[in-house]
Coordinates of C-alpha atoms in Angstrom, one line a residue:
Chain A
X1 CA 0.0 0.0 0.0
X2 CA 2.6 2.2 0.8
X3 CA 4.7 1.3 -2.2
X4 CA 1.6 2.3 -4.3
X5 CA 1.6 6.1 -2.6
X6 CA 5.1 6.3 -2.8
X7 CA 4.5 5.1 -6.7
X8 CA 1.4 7.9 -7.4
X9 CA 3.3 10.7 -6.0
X10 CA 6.7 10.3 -7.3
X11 CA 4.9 9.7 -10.8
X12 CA 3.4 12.5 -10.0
X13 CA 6.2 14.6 -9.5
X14 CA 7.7 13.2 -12.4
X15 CA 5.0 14.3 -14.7
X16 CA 4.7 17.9 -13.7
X17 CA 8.7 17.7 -14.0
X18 CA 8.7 16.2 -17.5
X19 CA 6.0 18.6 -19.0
X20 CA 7.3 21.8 -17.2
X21 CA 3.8 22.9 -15.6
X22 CA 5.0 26.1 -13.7
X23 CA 7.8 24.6 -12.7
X24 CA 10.2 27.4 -14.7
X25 CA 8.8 30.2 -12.3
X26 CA 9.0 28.8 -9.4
X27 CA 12.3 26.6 -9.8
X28 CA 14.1 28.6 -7.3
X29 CA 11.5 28.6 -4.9
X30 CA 10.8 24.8 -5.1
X31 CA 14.7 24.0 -4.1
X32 CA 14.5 26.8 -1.4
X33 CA 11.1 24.3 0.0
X34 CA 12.8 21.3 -0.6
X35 CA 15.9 22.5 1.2
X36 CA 14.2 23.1 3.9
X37 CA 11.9 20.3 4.0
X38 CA 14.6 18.0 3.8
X39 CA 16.5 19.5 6.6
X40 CA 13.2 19.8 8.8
X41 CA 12.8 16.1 8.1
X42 CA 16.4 14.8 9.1
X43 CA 16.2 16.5 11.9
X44 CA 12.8 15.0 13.7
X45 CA 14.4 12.1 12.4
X46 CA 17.7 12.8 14.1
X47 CA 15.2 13.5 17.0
X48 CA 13.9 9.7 17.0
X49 CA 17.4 8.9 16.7
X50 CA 18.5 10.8 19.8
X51 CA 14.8 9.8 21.8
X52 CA 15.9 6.0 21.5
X53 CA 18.4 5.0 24.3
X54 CA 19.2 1.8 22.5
X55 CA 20.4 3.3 19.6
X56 CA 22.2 6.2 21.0
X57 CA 24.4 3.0 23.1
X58 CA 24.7 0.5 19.7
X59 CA 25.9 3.7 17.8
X60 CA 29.6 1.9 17.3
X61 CA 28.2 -1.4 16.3
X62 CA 26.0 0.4 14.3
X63 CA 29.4 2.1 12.1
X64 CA 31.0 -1.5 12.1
X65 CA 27.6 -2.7 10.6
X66 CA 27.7 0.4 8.4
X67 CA 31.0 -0.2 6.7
X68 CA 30.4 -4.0 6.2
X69 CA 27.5 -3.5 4.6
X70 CA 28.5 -0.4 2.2
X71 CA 31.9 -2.3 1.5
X72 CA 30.4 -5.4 0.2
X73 CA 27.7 -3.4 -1.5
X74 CA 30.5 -1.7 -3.3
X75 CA 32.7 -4.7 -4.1
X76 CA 29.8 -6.7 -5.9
X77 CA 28.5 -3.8 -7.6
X78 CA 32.3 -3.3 -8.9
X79 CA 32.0 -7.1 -9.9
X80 CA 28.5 -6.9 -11.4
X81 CA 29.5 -4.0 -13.5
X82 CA 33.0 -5.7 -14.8
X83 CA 31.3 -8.6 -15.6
X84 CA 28.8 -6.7 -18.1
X85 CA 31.4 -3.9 -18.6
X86 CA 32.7 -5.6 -22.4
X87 CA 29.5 -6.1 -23.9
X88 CA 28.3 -2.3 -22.8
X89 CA 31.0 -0.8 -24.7
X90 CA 32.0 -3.2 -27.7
X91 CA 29.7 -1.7 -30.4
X92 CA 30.0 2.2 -28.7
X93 CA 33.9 1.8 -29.1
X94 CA 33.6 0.4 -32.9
X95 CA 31.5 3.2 -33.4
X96 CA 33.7 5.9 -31.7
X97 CA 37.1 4.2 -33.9
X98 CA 34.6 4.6 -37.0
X99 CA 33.7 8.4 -36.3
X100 CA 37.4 9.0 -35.8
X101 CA 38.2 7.7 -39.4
Chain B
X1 CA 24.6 20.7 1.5
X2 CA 26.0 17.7 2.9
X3 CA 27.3 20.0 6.2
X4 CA 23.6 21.4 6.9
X5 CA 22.4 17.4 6.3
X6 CA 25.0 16.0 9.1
X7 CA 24.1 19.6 11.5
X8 CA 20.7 18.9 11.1
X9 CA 20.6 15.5 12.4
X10 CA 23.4 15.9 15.0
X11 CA 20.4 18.6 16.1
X12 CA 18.2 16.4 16.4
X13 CA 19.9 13.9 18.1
X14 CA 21.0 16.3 20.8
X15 CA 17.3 17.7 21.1
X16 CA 15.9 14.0 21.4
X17 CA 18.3 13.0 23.8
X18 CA 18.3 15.6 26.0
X19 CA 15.6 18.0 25.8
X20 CA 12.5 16.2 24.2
X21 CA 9.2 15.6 26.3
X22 CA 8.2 12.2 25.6
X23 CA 4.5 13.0 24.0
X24 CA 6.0 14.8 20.9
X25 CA 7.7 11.6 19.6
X26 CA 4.4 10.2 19.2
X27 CA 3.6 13.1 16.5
X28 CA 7.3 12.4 14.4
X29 CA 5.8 9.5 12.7
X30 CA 3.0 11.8 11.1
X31 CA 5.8 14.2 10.3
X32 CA 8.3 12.1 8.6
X33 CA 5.1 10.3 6.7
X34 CA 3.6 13.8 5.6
X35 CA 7.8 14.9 4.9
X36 CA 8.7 11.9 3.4
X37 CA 5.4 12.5 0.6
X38 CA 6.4 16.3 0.0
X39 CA 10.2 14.9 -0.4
X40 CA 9.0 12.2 -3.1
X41 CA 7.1 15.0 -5.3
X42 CA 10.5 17.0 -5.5
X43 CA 12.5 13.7 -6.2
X44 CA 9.7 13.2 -8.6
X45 CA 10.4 16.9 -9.9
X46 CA 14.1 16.3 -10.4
X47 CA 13.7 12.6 -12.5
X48 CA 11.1 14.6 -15.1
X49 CA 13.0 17.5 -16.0
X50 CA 16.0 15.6 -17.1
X51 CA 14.3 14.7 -20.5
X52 CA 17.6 14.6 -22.3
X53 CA 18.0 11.4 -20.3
X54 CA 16.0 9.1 -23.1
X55 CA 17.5 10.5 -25.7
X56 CA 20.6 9.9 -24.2
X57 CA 19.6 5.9 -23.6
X58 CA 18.7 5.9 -27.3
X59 CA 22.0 7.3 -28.8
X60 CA 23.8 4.8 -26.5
X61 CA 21.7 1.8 -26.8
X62 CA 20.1 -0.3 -24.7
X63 CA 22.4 -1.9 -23.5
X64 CA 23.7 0.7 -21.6
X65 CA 20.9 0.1 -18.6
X66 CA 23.0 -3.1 -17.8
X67 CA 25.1 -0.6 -15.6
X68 CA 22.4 0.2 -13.3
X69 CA 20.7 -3.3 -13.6
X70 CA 24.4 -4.9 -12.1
X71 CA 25.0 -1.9 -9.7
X72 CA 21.4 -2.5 -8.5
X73 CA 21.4 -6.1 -8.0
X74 CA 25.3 -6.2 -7.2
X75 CA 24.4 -3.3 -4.3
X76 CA 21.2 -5.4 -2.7
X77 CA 23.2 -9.5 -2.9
X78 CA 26.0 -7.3 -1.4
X79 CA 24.3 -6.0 1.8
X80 CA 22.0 -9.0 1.8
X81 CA 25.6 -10.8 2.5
X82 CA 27.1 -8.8 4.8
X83 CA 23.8 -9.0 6.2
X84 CA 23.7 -12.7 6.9
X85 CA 27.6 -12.0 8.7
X86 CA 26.8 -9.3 10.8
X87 CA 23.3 -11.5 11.5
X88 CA 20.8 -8.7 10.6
X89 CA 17.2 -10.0 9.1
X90 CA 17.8 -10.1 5.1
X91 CA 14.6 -7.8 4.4
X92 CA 16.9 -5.1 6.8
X93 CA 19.9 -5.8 5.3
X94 CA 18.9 -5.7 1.5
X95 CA 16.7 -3.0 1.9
X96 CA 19.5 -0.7 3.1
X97 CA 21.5 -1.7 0.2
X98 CA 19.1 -0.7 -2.1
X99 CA 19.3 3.1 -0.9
X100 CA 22.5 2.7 -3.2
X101 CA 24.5 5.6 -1.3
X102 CA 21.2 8.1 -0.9
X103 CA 21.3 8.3 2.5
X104 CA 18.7 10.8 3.1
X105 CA 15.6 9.7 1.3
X106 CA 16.8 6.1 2.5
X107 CA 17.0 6.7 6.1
X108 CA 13.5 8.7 5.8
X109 CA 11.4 5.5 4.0
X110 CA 12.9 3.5 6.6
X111 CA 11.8 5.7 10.1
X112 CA 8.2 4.4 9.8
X113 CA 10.0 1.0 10.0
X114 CA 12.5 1.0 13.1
X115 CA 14.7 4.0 14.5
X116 CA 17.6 1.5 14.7
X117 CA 17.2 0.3 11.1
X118 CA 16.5 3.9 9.6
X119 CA 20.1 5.5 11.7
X120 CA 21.7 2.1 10.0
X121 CA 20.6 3.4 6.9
X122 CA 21.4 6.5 7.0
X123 CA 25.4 6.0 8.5
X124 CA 26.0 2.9 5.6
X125 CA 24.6 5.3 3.0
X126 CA 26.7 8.1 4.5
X127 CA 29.8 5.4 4.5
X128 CA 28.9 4.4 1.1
X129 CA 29.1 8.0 -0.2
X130 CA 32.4 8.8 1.5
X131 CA 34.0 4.9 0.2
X132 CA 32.4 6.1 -3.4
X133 CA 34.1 10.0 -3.3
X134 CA 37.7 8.3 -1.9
X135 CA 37.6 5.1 -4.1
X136 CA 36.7 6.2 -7.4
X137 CA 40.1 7.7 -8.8
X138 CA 41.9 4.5 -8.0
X139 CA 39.2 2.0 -9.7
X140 CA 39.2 4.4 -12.5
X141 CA 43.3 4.0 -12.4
X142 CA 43.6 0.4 -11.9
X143 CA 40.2 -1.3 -12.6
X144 CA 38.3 0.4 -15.0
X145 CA 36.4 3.6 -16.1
X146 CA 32.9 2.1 -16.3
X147 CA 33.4 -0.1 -13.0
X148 CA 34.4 3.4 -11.2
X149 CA 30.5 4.6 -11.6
X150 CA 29.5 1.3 -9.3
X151 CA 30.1 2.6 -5.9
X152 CA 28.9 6.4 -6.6
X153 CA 25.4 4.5 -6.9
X154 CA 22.7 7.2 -7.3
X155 CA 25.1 9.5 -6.2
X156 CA 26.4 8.9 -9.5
X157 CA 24.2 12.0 -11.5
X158 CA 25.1 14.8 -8.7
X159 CA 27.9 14.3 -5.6
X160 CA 30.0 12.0 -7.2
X161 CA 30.0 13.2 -10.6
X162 CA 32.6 15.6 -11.1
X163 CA 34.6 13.1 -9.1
X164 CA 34.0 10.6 -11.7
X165 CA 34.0 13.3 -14.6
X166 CA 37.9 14.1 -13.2
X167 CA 39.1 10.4 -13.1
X168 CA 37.2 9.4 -16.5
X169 CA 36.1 10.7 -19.8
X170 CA 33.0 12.2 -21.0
X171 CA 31.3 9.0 -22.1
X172 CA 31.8 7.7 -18.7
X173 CA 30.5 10.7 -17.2
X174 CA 27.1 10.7 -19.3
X175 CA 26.2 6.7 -18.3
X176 CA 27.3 7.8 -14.5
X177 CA 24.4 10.6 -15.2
X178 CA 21.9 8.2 -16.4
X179 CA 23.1 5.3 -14.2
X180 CA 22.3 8.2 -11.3
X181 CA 18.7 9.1 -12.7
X182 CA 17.8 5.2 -13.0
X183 CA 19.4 4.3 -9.4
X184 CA 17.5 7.8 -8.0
X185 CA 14.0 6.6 -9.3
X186 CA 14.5 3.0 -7.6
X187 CA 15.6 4.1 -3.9
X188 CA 11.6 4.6 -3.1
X189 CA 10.5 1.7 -5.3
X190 CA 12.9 -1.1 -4.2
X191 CA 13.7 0.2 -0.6
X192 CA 10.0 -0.2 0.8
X193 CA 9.8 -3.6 -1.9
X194 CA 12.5 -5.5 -0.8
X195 CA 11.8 -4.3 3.0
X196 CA 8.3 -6.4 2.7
X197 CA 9.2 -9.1 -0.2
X198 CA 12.1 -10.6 1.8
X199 CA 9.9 -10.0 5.0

C-alpha cells in the first residue's frame, strides 16, 4: 500500500517535471522548499534517533555494521559491473574508432 | 549541503536525547510520513525535468541500462551478504543496500520502520558515499572507467560526478548521469519492496 503512494506521488512529481507545468517560475523557490523540507525532516528524524536510548548505546556497532555492509555493497557492484562492462562498450567503441576515421 | 544534512541531524539527536518531552515523539511519525510525501514529489520533480536522459539511452543503446541493472542487484546481494555475517534479518539488510548511497531519502522511508534500522541506513549510505568520493580515482586508475561509476550508486548523477567526470572521460560521465537518474528513481520503489518481499 505504501509502495503504491510512494509510486502515485513520485509519478506525480515526475509528470509535472517532464512537461514543465509552472515549474520554470517557481524553480528557485521549489529548491529553497525542498531544502528546507529535507532538513526539517532529518532533523525529527535525528530526534527519533537521539529519543531511542538503545540506539544512542549501539551507535559503534552500528558504524561497524555500516562499513560492512556499504563495503560489500560496493565490491559486488564493482564485480557486477565488470562482468557486463565488455559487452556495454563493444559496439560504442567500434562506433567511436569509425567516427574518428 | 551535505554539512547542513549531518548539522541537522546531530540537532536532532542532541534535542531527542536531552531535551524532548516524551509526547511529541508520538507526532514524528506523522511528520516524517507527511515529509517523506512532500520529499518524493520534488524527487519526482528532479527525474522529469531531465528529459535529455532518453534520448541519451537511445544514442547509446540499450544496453547501456545493464550498468544500473548490475550496480542494483550487485548493491542489494551485497548488503544481503554482509547481512547474513553481521546477523541482521535479510529484508533489513537488503533494503539498506538498495538506498545505493542516498542516505537521506533512505533513512526517511525506513523511520516508519524501526529507529535502529532507519540510523543504519542512513550511516552505511553516509559510508557508502564517503568509500564512493575516496575510491573512485583508483578503480578508474587500476580497474576500470565504467566499473568506477559502481560505488557512486545514485550519487552517480550529482555528488559523485565531477569526481568521476575528473578520473574518466566524458562518455563515462554521461552513463554515470543516467546510471544516477535510474538508481534515484528506484531508492523509493525497491527500498519499501524488498523491506516487505524478503519480509
Amino acid at each position: 500500500m505504501r509502495l503504491i503512494l510512494y509510486l502515485c506521488i513520485l509519478g506525480i512529481g515526475i509528470l509535472i517535471g517532464y512537461n514543465e507545468l509552472g515549474i520554470d517560475k517557481l524553480k528557485r523557490q521549489l529548491l529553497k522548499i525542498q531544502n528546507i523540507s529535507l532538513l526539517f525532516l532529518l532533523f525529527v528524524m535525528g530526534i527519533r534517533i537521539g529519543a531511542d536510548k538503545k540506539v544512542i548505546t549501539s551507535f559503534a556497532e552500528l558504524g561497524y555494521q555500516a562499513i560492512v555492509i556499504s563495503s560489500f555493497s560496493i565490491l559486488f557492484s564493482i564485480i557486477l559491473v565488470k562482468f557486463v562492462r565488455g559487452f556495454v562498450t563493444k559496439g560504442n567503441d567500434k562506433e567511436e574508432m569509425k567516427n574518428e576515421c | 549541503m551535505s554539512v547542513s544534512i549531518i548539522i541537522s541531524v546531530l540537532l536532532g539527536i542532541g534535542f531527542g536525547y536531552v531535551i524532548l518531552p516524551e509526547y511529541i515523539l508520538q507526532y514524528t511519525d506523522v511528520i516524517i510520513d507527511i515529509g517523506l510525501c512532500v520529499l518524493l514529489f520534488f524527487v519526482g520533480i528532479d527525474i522529469g525535468t531531465n528529459k535529455d536522459i532518453f534520448n541519451q539511452i537511445k544514442k547509446m543503446g540499450l544496453k547501456i541500462l545493464l550498468i544500473p541493472i548490475m550496480i542494483i542487484i550487485g548493491s542489494i546481494v551485497g548488503s544481503i551478504i554482509a547481512g547474513v555475517i553481521l546477523d541482521l534479518p535479510i529484508n533489513e539488510s537488503g533494503a539498506i543496500g538498495a538506498g545505493f548511497g542516498w542516505y537521506t531519502l533512505s533513512a526517511m522511508i525506513l523511520a516508519s520502520e524501526s529507529t535502529k534500522l532507519s540510523a543504519l541506513a542512513f550511516i552505511t549510505n553516509v559510508v557508502r558515499e564517503i568509500i564512493a568520493l575516496v575510491s573512485i580515482p583508483f578503480i578508474a586508475k587500476y580497474i576500470g572507467d565504467i566499473e568506477s561509476i559502481a560505488p557512486a550508486g545514485a550519487t552517480a548523477m550529482d555528488t559523485s560526478l565531477p569526481v568521476i567526470s575528473k578520473s574518466t572521460n566524458a562518455k563515462t560521465s554521461i552513463i554515470s548521469f543516467i546510471t544516477g537518474v535510474i538508481l534515484s528513481t528506484a531508492v523509493p520503489i525497491l527500498v519499501p519492496f524488498i523491506l516487505n518481499v524478503l519480509d
